[in-house]
């Protein structure tokens, strides 16, 4: 009798032991908390997930802008370590934020764009088919959520920013014609039309065009204490410069001589008249320039630790250890402000949202630290170090935990594990979104290894750690279900499954280190990766069963070794005809499988769900695994919102199932399969959370005191949701 036939017979025979839980169960008693954001949303606040530009008002209010924040805070206002306001009307219905912002005593001016959602939006508020508008939204300083309309203003007729948008460029959809620099006085507004290779000056009150001058690919702008204008040119060209002009656009002496390797990303003028340039090159510092008596400038110093967060100990956050500087500024008292997103300003036509936002304030005169706000995770999940629940990893960060602290204060940002300078070939940068996420941390022979997934679980990335690189995770390997789009990496097969191992230990993908799967030569499709506690790699294929790639040891560089030849294939377990998720517990040889059956079928509209049922199998590796129970997972595709599961985690005696669209975690007893209750977000996080929107969006661990800690992606507000429950 085949194994699949034996399983089917066993399921029928064990029918009385298979609980099908469909009735409502009670809410558990637990604590809601979070990791990775300065605010939890219980107070109605959250730190935005990305900052592409800032403007500092004289009173220390910091205005921010970015093209996208999942909950609509593309434009934000912050002061004294607190969030004051959300700009709004730059999110959804064709609207998006942008890459520049400025203010005067009356108005805030922010770059934004308006599209038509693939021609679905029509009317005077939207561009015609195939077109996108880029321009400037004007808001009141007193209320940045309210537009400050003007005679030629257009757009947003259905909200509070009606007729407050100035269209600068109308271009074919897909072209980036965004404004990359803004600066204002009380009478004039300067705008960098990067696409049009010009600086345009508008009347700050009427928004009428006053004058313009030509400059190659202009970027950030700053107005000096003498009313002259500093402009970055060459944005996105690899040849950036900082030029000096009169207000009329006449070139002036004093163009800055930037040190070799400088990647300028912003300009600020201090109250004393010094010029500051944010350098997002390897030095990760802010360069200081003084003016000489003959009108020239010279560099006189730098702010920040040389190499920023990558100065030893590498990847360790701290005061003056910058990481991806996107904006700088001063208030009238001389306090210095710096925004970072872990990578720097986005390239042209890029949809990146950075690697997490950090906004800091320092006292310039004494170099003292004032405050810091953080929004560190997006489309990411979290996982515990198996050695201790006191260490939590996300895709690119390490947090230390102190569970004695109140909700939202248990975590500390302790490490940034992504190094774009030493390891530019990290597969993270070449996969969808370019953000490392969905971690699994494993201790093998006592040493930590990090495994991560892309949002769709198509690729499994492998990382090792060593003492020389401190917090940084070194690219070690990659499993690909199919070739990556584009030309990276050279040497990948044109078709089929493949893997890479960093045989020479340099963290770069060499063609000679790539191996295709000789036995299939085909793509797996939308499979799901899992790594067990022993370091064995499992792949749940949608329709062909479950494959194990046992760990074969380690090479001389310390990389885990896997081969296609040593793979073991387990047939599709009955009653499944499609597998969506697996969790294999190596210590007990227990496999948890979720997916679909012929009577509860998969459909393409629910492509990311975890399936309709979950089955536990004991003695999995024996060749004749024993099905113990079946759980009917929450599913109602006709509700609004729909009720469907997206991920599962197993810890101790419990199974935790995350629902996708509904903010709920269902808890089952792993011994019997019976549902014991559920958890939903509490008041500390505003009784709400975003979708768990990735394949591996939930993890759990049992602490020694019996408490279970459950971590979930919060897709809405740049954090990890955390439940703490003691049965």
mmCIF file of N, CA and C in Angstrom, residues 92-95 114-122 126-127 131-132 173:
data_model
loop_
_atom_site.group_PDB
_atom_site.id
_atom_site.type_symbol
_atom_site.label_atom_id
_atom_site.label_comp_id
_atom_site.label_asym_id
_atom_site.label_seq_id
_atom_site.Cartn_x
_atom_site.Cartn_y
_atom_site.Cartn_z
ATOM 1 N N UNK A 92 -3.490 56.921 -1.716
ATOM 2 C CA UNK A 92 -4.671 56.298 -2.300
ATOM 3 C C UNK A 92 -5.426 57.229 -3.233
ATOM 4 N N UNK A 93 -6.362 56.649 -3.967
ATOM 5 C CA UNK A 93 -7.132 57.392 -4.964
ATOM 6 C C UNK A 93 -6.212 58.167 -5.906
ATOM 7 N N UNK A 94 -5.122 57.523 -6.265
ATOM 8 C CA UNK A 94 -4.191 58.102 -7.216
ATOM 9 C C UNK A 94 -3.117 58.971 -6.615
ATOM 10 N N UNK A 95 -3.253 59.351 -5.346
ATOM 11 C CA UNK A 95 -2.315 60.286 -4.734
ATOM 12 C C UNK A 95 -1.148 59.561 -4.083
ATOM 13 N N UNK A 114 -0.039 62.692 -8.574
ATOM 14 C CA UNK A 114 -1.420 62.248 -8.731
ATOM 15 C C UNK A 114 -1.494 61.381 -9.981
ATOM 16 N N UNK A 115 -1.973 60.172 -9.819
ATOM 17 C CA UNK A 115 -2.176 59.253 -10.935
ATOM 18 C C UNK A 115 -3.643 58.906 -11.080
ATOM 19 N N UNK A 116 -3.915 57.933 -11.928
ATOM 20 C CA UNK A 116 -5.316 57.567 -12.163
ATOM 21 C C UNK A 116 -5.575 56.078 -11.956
ATOM 22 N N UNK A 117 -4.681 55.416 -11.257
ATOM 23 C CA UNK A 117 -4.845 53.988 -10.924
ATOM 24 C C UNK A 117 -5.165 53.162 -12.166
ATOM 25 N N UNK A 118 -4.190 53.184 -13.069
ATOM 26 C CA UNK A 118 -4.326 52.419 -14.316
ATOM 27 C C UNK A 118 -5.590 52.806 -15.077
ATOM 28 N N UNK A 119 -5.824 54.118 -15.113
ATOM 29 C CA UNK A 119 -6.932 54.712 -15.870
ATOM 30 C C UNK A 119 -8.301 54.437 -15.256
ATOM 31 N N UNK A 120 -8.337 53.989 -13.991
ATOM 32 C CA UNK A 120 -9.614 53.720 -13.339
ATOM 33 C C UNK A 120 -10.256 54.983 -12.778
ATOM 34 N N UNK A 121 -9.459 56.034 -12.548
ATOM 35 C CA UNK A 121 -9.980 57.281 -12.003
ATOM 36 C C UNK A 121 -10.083 58.318 -13.115
ATOM 37 N N UNK A 122 -11.213 58.942 -13.227
ATOM 38 C CA UNK A 122 -11.438 59.913 -14.294
ATOM 39 C C UNK A 122 -12.029 61.190 -13.708
ATOM 40 N N UNK A 126 -7.988 64.147 -11.930
ATOM 41 C CA UNK A 126 -7.033 63.115 -12.310
ATOM 42 C C UNK A 126 -6.499 63.335 -13.717
ATOM 43 N N UNK A 127 -5.269 62.889 -13.948
ATOM 44 C CA UNK A 127 -4.703 63.018 -15.290
ATOM 45 C C UNK A 127 -5.422 62.094 -16.266
ATOM 46 N N UNK A 131 -1.206 58.828 -18.062
ATOM 47 C CA UNK A 131 -0.435 59.990 -17.642
ATOM 48 C C UNK A 131 -0.429 60.103 -16.120
ATOM 49 N N UNK A 132 0.654 60.711 -15.574
ATOM 50 C CA UNK A 132 0.768 61.008 -14.152
ATOM 51 C C UNK A 132 1.180 62.458 -13.991
ATOM 52 N N UNK A 173 2.811 57.696 -17.624
ATOM 53 C CA UNK A 173 2.876 56.875 -16.432
ATOM 54 C C UNK A 173 4.068 55.920 -16.499
#
